[in-house]
mmCIF file of C-alpha atoms in Angstrom:
data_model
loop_
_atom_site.group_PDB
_atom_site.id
_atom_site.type_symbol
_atom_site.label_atom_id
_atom_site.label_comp_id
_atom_site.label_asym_id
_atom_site.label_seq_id
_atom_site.Cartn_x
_atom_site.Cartn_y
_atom_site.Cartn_z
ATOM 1 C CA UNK A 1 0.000 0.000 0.000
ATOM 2 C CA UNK A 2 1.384 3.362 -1.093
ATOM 3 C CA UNK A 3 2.179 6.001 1.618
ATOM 4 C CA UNK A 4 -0.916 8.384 1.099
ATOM 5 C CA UNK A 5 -0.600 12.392 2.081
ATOM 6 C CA UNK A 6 -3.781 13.872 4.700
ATOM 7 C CA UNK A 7 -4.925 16.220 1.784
ATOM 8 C CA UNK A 8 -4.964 13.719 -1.201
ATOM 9 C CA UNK A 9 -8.090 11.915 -1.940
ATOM 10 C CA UNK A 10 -8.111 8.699 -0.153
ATOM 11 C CA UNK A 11 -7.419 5.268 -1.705
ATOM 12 C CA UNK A 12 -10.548 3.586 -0.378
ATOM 13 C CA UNK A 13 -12.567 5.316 -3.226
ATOM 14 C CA UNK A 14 -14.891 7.335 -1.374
ATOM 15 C CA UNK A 15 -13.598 10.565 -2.919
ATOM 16 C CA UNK A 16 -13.112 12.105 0.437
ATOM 17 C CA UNK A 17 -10.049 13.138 1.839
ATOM 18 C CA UNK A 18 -7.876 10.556 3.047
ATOM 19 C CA UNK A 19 -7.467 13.049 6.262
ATOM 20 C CA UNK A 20 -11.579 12.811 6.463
ATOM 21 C CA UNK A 21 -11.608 9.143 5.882
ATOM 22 C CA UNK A 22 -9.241 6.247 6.498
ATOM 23 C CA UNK A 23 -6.709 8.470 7.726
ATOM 24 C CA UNK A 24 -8.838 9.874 10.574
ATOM 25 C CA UNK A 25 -8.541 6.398 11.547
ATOM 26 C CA UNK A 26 -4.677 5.400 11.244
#
């Protein structure tokens, strides 16, 4: 899995942030 920044649109595919999403989480 590639190393994901807060402010770039998360890799799950919900077209949220990935700071709003799985990274809120991690």
């Amino acid at each position: 899995m590639k190393v994901v920044g807060r402010n770039e649109p998360c890799p799950c595919g919900s077209g949220k942030k990935y700071k709003s999403c799985h990274g809120a989480k991690a």
